[in-house]
């Protein structure tokens, strides 16, 4: 509220005092029920980025700043994930919120189960479920394990599941109670108790639903401004149908790289916001200096869709950087070869030569030897299938390149720069333009917490400007801009 002394001074200076408007703070953006549920100061989440790009350092800094971060467990061996969980539990006090990613692996359900086993055994309290096409036993178990009731009879969660969705049908599955058949099967297998299954039938699979628009990595390229209202309306219908005592919270992700986009997400009704692509340029990001340089030079249109390594055979795509790398073009070539031939042996000699020379940069035999070592440790069933299915063997060879390309970007392999796979969406280009020439343009100052604080502070300034304009106050254009600055 504008203090009366300020009103008096304004009038004394000959100014027309139109009215009084309460103050606005970043803590007040979004749904305060979300921040209360997770013990956060701000309704801000930094999403997981695979291969540990979202590092333990990044998650720790966000937790200490009163925000939430998820460690990027996808693509990592389980011992590394366990080490990260140990590090986070040791670095943060119990009142600080943090989480770990569980990614859907439809071709490797056992791997998904083993990851869920680890997260539940190590009592990870927040799990971000990403890229799920449907509910699986692993993700339902993460949601239902540890459910209990308090003295008032209310269902209390031990584990909070965040579900990333980009389709209404997927959102509906996570917003609804888990199917009885799935819960009963988990009880029969001894993976849930009967009490846990009965309580799971009373609550949604996920209390926090993250609507993901045009993002980096796995994406359907759907505009957030059309997708979010659709999912919010769906949430309201499901909430009424099941009469949940606690409201489902819906957050927004994808395309959030400037204060304007963050403010717009909150204005659309988001309970919280999730950033991704922009955090790859942060000091704490687990990616090479060369990769960060390439990402920092990206503009809005410098992205391309390419086949995903984890769902290659299904034709699922990810959004990646196009500028400075040939990964997108080369990955598409591999998928075309896969679609057009039944085996590696059926690929014409000239195309196979080009494949080995320009993309794999090794013989198919050498690549297969490496692939065999990898799958023997991770999932030997893939090798057994490849022994009788030459098309699957071809897929595993091509997936070797798709998988290694992201590792080369993380480690900074200088001989493979043109093959770097860097997940990002148009939001990164918008972020680069917004920060250009500002205090935040300096890589040394670009920490994950400063990125977050500036996006939130800027969104707050813009929200207040819109409030004033909606009350009829004429404002200059500069009132709707915010320049990055050091924020505590």
XYZ file of C-alpha atoms in Angstrom:
488
model
C 0.000 0.000 0.000
C 1.345 3.435 -0.901
C 2.160 5.116 2.463
C 0.049 8.171 3.279
C 3.238 10.208 3.748
C 4.182 9.421 0.136
C 0.719 10.497 -1.019
C 1.103 13.783 0.840
C 4.561 14.400 -0.622
C 3.266 13.666 -4.101
C 0.445 16.126 -3.753
C 2.767 18.724 -2.254
C 4.990 18.352 -5.318
C 2.033 19.086 -7.573
C 1.494 15.480 -8.685
C -1.905 13.970 -9.262
C -2.337 10.974 -6.980
C -4.632 8.627 -8.877
C -4.812 5.876 -6.278
C -2.965 3.466 -4.049
C -1.676 0.044 -5.152
C -0.331 -2.610 -2.760
C 3.250 -3.733 -3.163
C 4.095 -6.886 -5.112
C 6.926 -9.316 -4.376
C 8.398 -12.327 -6.194
C 7.292 -14.528 -3.284
C 3.677 -13.639 -4.066
C 3.723 -14.785 -7.672
C 1.984 -18.075 -8.375
C 0.232 -20.256 -5.804
C 1.377 -19.776 -2.217
C -0.033 -23.224 -1.512
C 2.785 -24.571 -3.696
C 5.537 -22.806 -1.769
C 3.973 -23.832 1.547
C 3.694 -27.487 0.491
C 7.375 -27.695 -0.397
C 8.881 -25.268 2.092
C 10.011 -22.821 -0.600
C 10.349 -19.064 -0.603
C 9.707 -18.670 -4.325
C 7.391 -20.518 -6.768
C 10.377 -21.343 -8.972
C 11.757 -24.689 -10.135
C 14.842 -25.449 -12.224
C 14.036 -28.574 -14.191
C 16.267 -31.585 -14.584
C 18.703 -31.700 -17.479
C 19.960 -35.172 -18.378
C 23.468 -36.558 -17.948
C 23.929 -34.541 -14.789
C 23.843 -31.180 -16.577
C 21.586 -30.188 -13.684
C 24.315 -30.820 -11.147
C 24.229 -31.333 -7.410
C 25.842 -27.889 -7.145
C 22.997 -26.339 -9.105
C 20.347 -28.081 -7.000
C 22.117 -27.101 -3.779
C 22.365 -23.414 -4.683
C 18.689 -23.288 -5.600
C 17.671 -24.975 -2.352
C 19.673 -22.488 -0.321
C 17.985 -19.652 -2.238
C 14.517 -20.944 -1.341
C 13.823 -22.539 -4.716
C 13.585 -26.099 -6.006
C 15.945 -27.894 -8.347
C 15.973 -31.424 -9.742
C 19.177 -33.366 -10.348
C 19.424 -34.585 -13.970
C 19.644 -38.342 -13.452
C 18.566 -39.424 -16.944
C 21.294 -41.160 -18.911
C 23.559 -41.687 -15.899
C 24.617 -45.041 -14.403
C 22.860 -45.770 -11.132
C 26.029 -45.502 -8.986
C 26.383 -41.890 -10.151
C 22.763 -41.170 -9.327
C 23.223 -42.703 -5.882
C 26.355 -40.624 -5.319
C 24.419 -37.478 -6.245
C 21.635 -38.346 -3.799
C 24.207 -38.903 -1.075
C 25.870 -35.570 -1.825
C 22.581 -33.657 -1.779
C 21.380 -35.269 1.433
C 24.697 -34.423 3.055
C 24.900 -30.838 1.820
C 21.357 -29.719 2.650
C 19.414 -29.600 5.881
C 16.082 -31.466 5.983
C 14.103 -28.236 5.632
C 15.620 -27.539 2.186
C 13.719 -28.946 -0.788
C 15.434 -30.795 -3.622
C 14.650 -33.608 -6.007
C 15.825 -36.090 -8.642
C 14.526 -36.991 -12.088
C 12.856 -40.249 -13.113
C 12.654 -40.445 -16.909
C 10.389 -42.830 -18.779
C 12.272 -45.587 -20.624
C 9.602 -47.519 -22.540
C 12.147 -49.787 -24.201
C 13.854 -50.495 -20.864
C 11.191 -50.926 -18.164
C 13.630 -52.740 -15.883
C 15.933 -49.706 -15.889
C 13.026 -47.474 -14.931
C 12.177 -49.870 -12.090
C 15.755 -49.923 -10.829
C 15.896 -46.140 -10.815
C 12.648 -45.994 -8.855
C 14.042 -48.586 -6.424
C 17.055 -46.382 -5.796
C 15.103 -43.153 -5.281
C 12.653 -44.781 -2.872
C 15.349 -46.667 -0.966
C 17.299 -43.437 -0.485
C 14.148 -41.564 0.604
C 14.226 -38.938 -2.145
C 11.178 -36.822 -1.254
C 10.645 -35.086 -4.610
C 10.747 -36.891 -7.942
C 10.192 -35.285 -11.333
C 8.634 -37.746 -13.771
C 9.444 -36.741 -17.345
C 8.729 -38.025 -20.859
C 6.063 -40.467 -19.646
C 3.617 -41.578 -22.325
C 1.479 -43.474 -19.821
C 1.450 -44.542 -16.191
C 3.923 -47.307 -15.386
C 4.386 -49.452 -12.265
C 7.570 -47.545 -11.416
C 6.039 -44.069 -11.460
C 2.905 -45.180 -9.587
C 5.054 -46.820 -6.936
C 7.029 -43.587 -6.497
C 3.743 -41.784 -5.908
C 2.119 -44.332 -3.580
C 5.012 -45.646 -1.506
C 4.861 -44.330 2.038
C 1.320 -42.946 1.894
C -0.287 -42.668 5.333
C -3.017 -40.754 7.133
C -2.658 -38.094 9.783
C -4.780 -37.982 12.974
C -7.489 -36.106 11.047
C -7.695 -38.887 8.451
C -6.079 -36.877 5.662
C -3.744 -38.673 3.260
C -0.122 -37.610 3.757
C 2.523 -38.147 1.095
C 6.055 -39.244 1.799
C 7.128 -38.644 -1.798
C 5.967 -35.709 -3.898
C 5.733 -36.591 -7.573
C 6.016 -33.813 -10.161
C 4.659 -34.930 -13.531
C 5.744 -33.175 -16.717
C 2.979 -33.312 -19.316
C 2.332 -31.854 -22.739
C -0.901 -33.672 -23.644
C -4.312 -33.571 -21.967
C -4.626 -37.359 -21.892
C -1.314 -37.715 -20.057
C -2.254 -34.920 -17.678
C -5.574 -36.639 -16.924
C -3.789 -39.882 -16.040
C -1.499 -38.166 -13.540
C -4.317 -36.030 -12.101
C -6.482 -39.084 -11.442
C -5.961 -41.820 -8.851
C -3.834 -44.698 -10.093
C -5.858 -47.434 -11.859
C -6.976 -50.222 -9.480
C -5.488 -52.914 -11.709
C -2.065 -51.299 -11.526
C -2.274 -50.818 -7.763
C -3.448 -54.395 -7.200
C -0.624 -55.763 -9.326
C 1.907 -53.811 -7.269
C 0.397 -55.222 -4.061
C 0.537 -58.761 -5.431
C 4.198 -58.276 -6.318
C 4.936 -56.978 -2.831
C 5.896 -53.559 -4.171
C 3.140 -51.741 -2.241
C 1.227 -52.560 0.917
C -2.532 -52.967 0.798
C -2.891 -49.814 2.889
C -0.702 -47.796 0.500
C -2.739 -48.984 -2.483
C -6.033 -48.121 -0.773
C -4.784 -44.621 0.063
C -3.452 -44.169 -3.477
C -7.003 -44.688 -4.735
C -8.008 -41.497 -2.878
C -5.426 -39.068 -4.263
C -4.028 -38.068 -7.660
C -0.893 -39.798 -8.855
C 0.804 -36.382 -8.924
C -0.205 -33.365 -6.850
C 2.087 -31.139 -8.923
C 1.581 -31.140 -12.689
C 4.089 -29.281 -14.860
C 2.631 -28.271 -18.216
C 5.508 -28.280 -20.694
C 5.153 -26.166 -23.815
C 7.789 -25.575 -26.497
C 10.826 -26.669 -24.510
C 14.269 -28.085 -25.093
C 14.715 -31.855 -25.112
C 11.512 -33.931 -25.243
C 8.733 -31.656 -26.457
C 5.587 -31.586 -28.537
C 6.339 -27.967 -29.534
C 2.957 -26.830 -28.245
C 2.545 -23.132 -27.324
C 2.268 -22.691 -23.584
C -0.394 -19.979 -23.958
C -2.807 -22.515 -25.473
C -1.740 -25.647 -23.598
C -1.732 -24.279 -20.038
C -5.348 -23.000 -20.028
C -6.477 -26.336 -21.490
C -4.794 -28.303 -18.691
C -6.023 -25.892 -16.019
C -9.613 -26.422 -17.182
C -9.021 -30.176 -17.163
C -7.637 -29.910 -13.626
C -10.795 -28.125 -12.466
C -13.048 -30.835 -13.903
C -11.029 -33.664 -12.364
C -10.807 -31.829 -9.046
C -14.597 -31.526 -8.912
C -15.117 -35.137 -9.953
C -12.871 -36.645 -7.281
C -13.384 -33.954 -4.625
C -9.761 -33.996 -3.571
C -9.275 -32.195 -0.243
C -6.030 -30.698 -1.545
C -5.998 -28.910 -4.897
C -3.819 -30.145 -7.743
C -1.174 -27.532 -8.474
C -0.359 -26.818 -12.123
C 2.957 -25.235 -13.089
C 4.316 -23.975 -16.390
C 7.464 -24.891 -18.321
C 8.775 -24.396 -21.839
C 9.562 -21.073 -23.457
C 10.372 -19.295 -20.182
C 13.521 -17.297 -20.860
C 12.556 -13.700 -20.066
C 10.651 -11.844 -17.325
C 7.856 -11.243 -19.847
C 7.324 -14.961 -20.437
C 7.520 -15.763 -16.724
C 5.006 -13.019 -15.909
C 2.734 -14.317 -18.677
C 2.853 -17.846 -17.242
C 1.777 -16.601 -13.840
C -0.902 -14.412 -15.418
C -2.279 -17.522 -17.155
C -2.698 -19.163 -13.769
C 0.521 -21.154 -13.243
C 1.130 -22.171 -9.632
C 4.880 -22.205 -10.300
C 7.307 -21.881 -13.198
C 10.003 -24.269 -14.383
C 13.065 -23.175 -16.358
C 15.411 -25.443 -18.273
C 17.346 -24.319 -21.338
C 18.555 -21.058 -19.787
C 20.197 -22.873 -16.883
C 22.649 -24.648 -19.172
C 24.578 -21.390 -19.396
C 24.848 -21.100 -15.593
C 28.185 -21.475 -13.857
C 26.956 -24.581 -12.012
C 25.740 -26.406 -15.130
C 27.542 -29.693 -15.773
C 28.456 -29.027 -19.371
C 31.660 -28.017 -21.145
C 32.813 -24.429 -21.591
C 32.615 -24.804 -25.381
C 29.040 -26.038 -25.149
C 28.123 -23.080 -22.933
C 29.713 -20.725 -25.447
C 27.645 -22.243 -28.254
C 24.458 -22.012 -26.223
C 25.167 -18.406 -25.242
C 25.371 -17.478 -28.947
C 22.001 -19.014 -29.845
C 19.047 -16.983 -31.084
C 15.354 -17.834 -31.284
C 15.523 -19.767 -34.536
C 18.764 -21.632 -33.848
C 17.021 -24.860 -32.835
C 15.967 -28.019 -34.661
C 14.028 -31.206 -33.932
C 16.040 -34.428 -33.964
C 15.432 -38.105 -33.095
C 15.641 -38.926 -29.380
C 18.193 -41.502 -28.269
C 15.944 -43.088 -25.645
C 12.894 -43.437 -27.908
C 14.572 -43.680 -31.296
C 12.508 -46.571 -32.661
C 9.253 -44.847 -31.645
C 10.101 -41.786 -33.719
C 10.061 -39.474 -30.682
C 12.042 -36.270 -31.174
C 13.892 -33.776 -29.002
C 14.569 -30.089 -29.590
C 18.272 -29.284 -29.818
C 20.669 -26.533 -30.811
C 21.204 -26.174 -34.558
C 23.754 -23.358 -34.689
C 27.356 -24.544 -34.641
C 26.551 -28.254 -34.699
C 25.491 -30.797 -37.310
C 23.947 -33.163 -34.794
C 20.353 -32.453 -35.803
C 20.989 -33.082 -39.498
C 23.083 -36.180 -38.861
C 20.601 -37.660 -36.385
C 17.805 -37.219 -38.919
C 19.925 -39.045 -41.483
C 20.286 -41.985 -39.117
C 16.534 -42.164 -38.611
C 15.958 -42.063 -42.368
C 18.360 -44.984 -42.784
C 16.590 -46.866 -40.006
C 13.185 -46.304 -41.564
C 14.381 -47.200 -45.048
C 16.269 -50.448 -44.377
C 15.763 -53.656 -42.432
C 19.394 -54.081 -41.403
C 22.820 -52.482 -41.602
C 23.734 -54.970 -44.282
C 20.889 -53.660 -46.454
C 22.271 -50.105 -46.443
C 23.868 -49.403 -49.869
C 27.666 -49.491 -49.828
C 28.062 -45.795 -50.683
C 25.720 -44.716 -47.888
C 27.383 -47.034 -45.409
C 30.780 -45.581 -46.292
C 29.445 -42.051 -45.736
C 27.847 -43.172 -42.481
C 31.103 -44.531 -41.116
C 33.224 -41.642 -42.423
C 31.058 -38.611 -41.634
C 28.783 -39.526 -38.733
C 30.070 -42.501 -36.761
C 33.713 -41.776 -37.627
C 34.357 -45.441 -36.961
C 33.413 -48.699 -38.598
C 30.052 -50.252 -37.812
C 31.955 -53.187 -36.322
C 33.840 -50.904 -33.922
C 30.679 -49.099 -32.882
C 28.856 -52.374 -32.306
C 31.674 -53.558 -30.040
C 31.241 -50.435 -27.891
C 27.471 -50.769 -27.943
C 27.726 -54.385 -26.807
C 29.820 -53.380 -23.787
C 27.296 -50.681 -22.854
C 24.192 -52.847 -23.144
C 25.819 -55.810 -21.451
C 26.125 -53.674 -18.315
C 22.819 -51.790 -18.631
C 20.295 -54.196 -20.181
C 21.536 -57.503 -21.690
C 18.029 -58.191 -23.005
C 18.716 -55.623 -25.723
C 21.621 -57.731 -26.963
C 19.575 -60.917 -26.936
C 16.959 -59.221 -29.063
C 19.593 -57.806 -31.435
C 20.985 -61.302 -31.986
C 17.777 -62.315 -33.760
C 16.523 -58.932 -34.970
C 18.926 -57.160 -37.374
C 16.798 -54.022 -37.444
C 17.101 -53.717 -33.665
C 20.841 -54.174 -33.965
C 20.860 -51.289 -36.446
C 18.882 -49.164 -33.974
C 21.409 -49.869 -31.207
C 24.283 -48.832 -33.480
C 22.551 -45.576 -34.352
C 21.598 -44.987 -30.730
C 25.306 -45.225 -29.888
C 25.853 -42.009 -31.825
C 22.778 -40.313 -30.364
C 23.838 -41.217 -26.843
C 27.494 -40.328 -27.206
C 26.717 -36.943 -28.793
C 25.318 -35.598 -25.526
C 28.292 -36.988 -23.594
C 30.719 -35.263 -25.981
C 28.966 -31.955 -25.223
C 29.236 -32.544 -21.478
C 32.905 -33.511 -21.539
C 33.833 -30.980 -24.219
C 35.432 -33.389 -26.688
C 37.216 -30.963 -29.073
C 37.151 -33.404 -31.971
C 33.386 -33.801 -31.804
C 32.104 -30.216 -31.585
C 30.054 -30.621 -34.762
C 28.344 -33.615 -33.148
C 27.379 -31.947 -29.862
C 23.784 -32.657 -28.871
C 22.614 -29.656 -26.840
C 19.003 -29.674 -25.692
C 17.419 -26.233 -25.878
C 14.323 -24.415 -27.062
C 13.635 -20.895 -28.359
C 13.587 -19.629 -24.757
C 17.372 -19.711 -24.740
C 17.572 -17.310 -27.675
C 15.155 -14.952 -25.934
C 17.222 -15.161 -22.766
C 20.442 -14.388 -24.646
C 18.889 -11.318 -26.238
C 17.483 -10.102 -22.926
C 20.813 -10.423 -21.096
C 23.002 -9.091 -23.935
C 25.126 -6.173 -22.741
C 23.767 -6.416 -19.202
C 25.300 -7.374 -15.887
C 24.114 -10.963 -16.415
C 25.920 -11.266 -19.746
C 29.180 -11.946 -17.904
C 29.529 -15.765 -17.638
C 31.167 -15.404 -14.221
C 28.035 -13.718 -12.856
C 25.561 -16.057 -14.499
C 24.762 -18.354 -11.591
C 21.579 -20.381 -11.465
C 20.340 -18.343 -8.490
C 21.000 -15.001 -10.205
C 19.207 -16.200 -13.339
C 16.233 -17.195 -11.205
C 16.173 -14.014 -9.112
C 16.330 -11.781 -12.169
C 13.572 -13.645 -13.986
C 11.340 -13.480 -10.904
C 12.131 -9.863 -10.039
C 11.566 -8.854 -13.647
C 8.268 -10.734 -13.736
C 7.215 -8.917 -10.568
C 8.035 -5.515 -12.044
C 6.081 -6.332 -15.181
C 3.139 -7.691 -13.202
C 2.932 -4.446 -11.255
C 3.137 -2.416 -14.450
C 0.240 -4.413 -15.899
C -1.749 -3.861 -12.728
C -1.270 -0.112 -13.056
C -2.170 -0.098 -16.730
C -5.310 -2.140 -16.049
C -6.369 0.642 -13.635
C -6.060 3.212 -16.382
C -2.642 4.605 -15.493
C -0.752 5.621 -18.662
C 2.713 4.061 -18.581
C 5.754 4.511 -20.853
C 7.096 1.512 -22.727
C 10.146 1.372 -20.483
C 7.861 0.397 -17.579
C 7.497 -3.013 -19.249
C 11.194 -3.812 -19.398
C 13.624 -5.025 -16.773
C 17.417 -4.993 -17.050
C 19.306 -7.784 -15.240
C 21.168 -6.684 -12.120
C 22.820 -8.245 -9.036
C 20.090 -9.386 -6.645
C 20.319 -10.830 -3.167
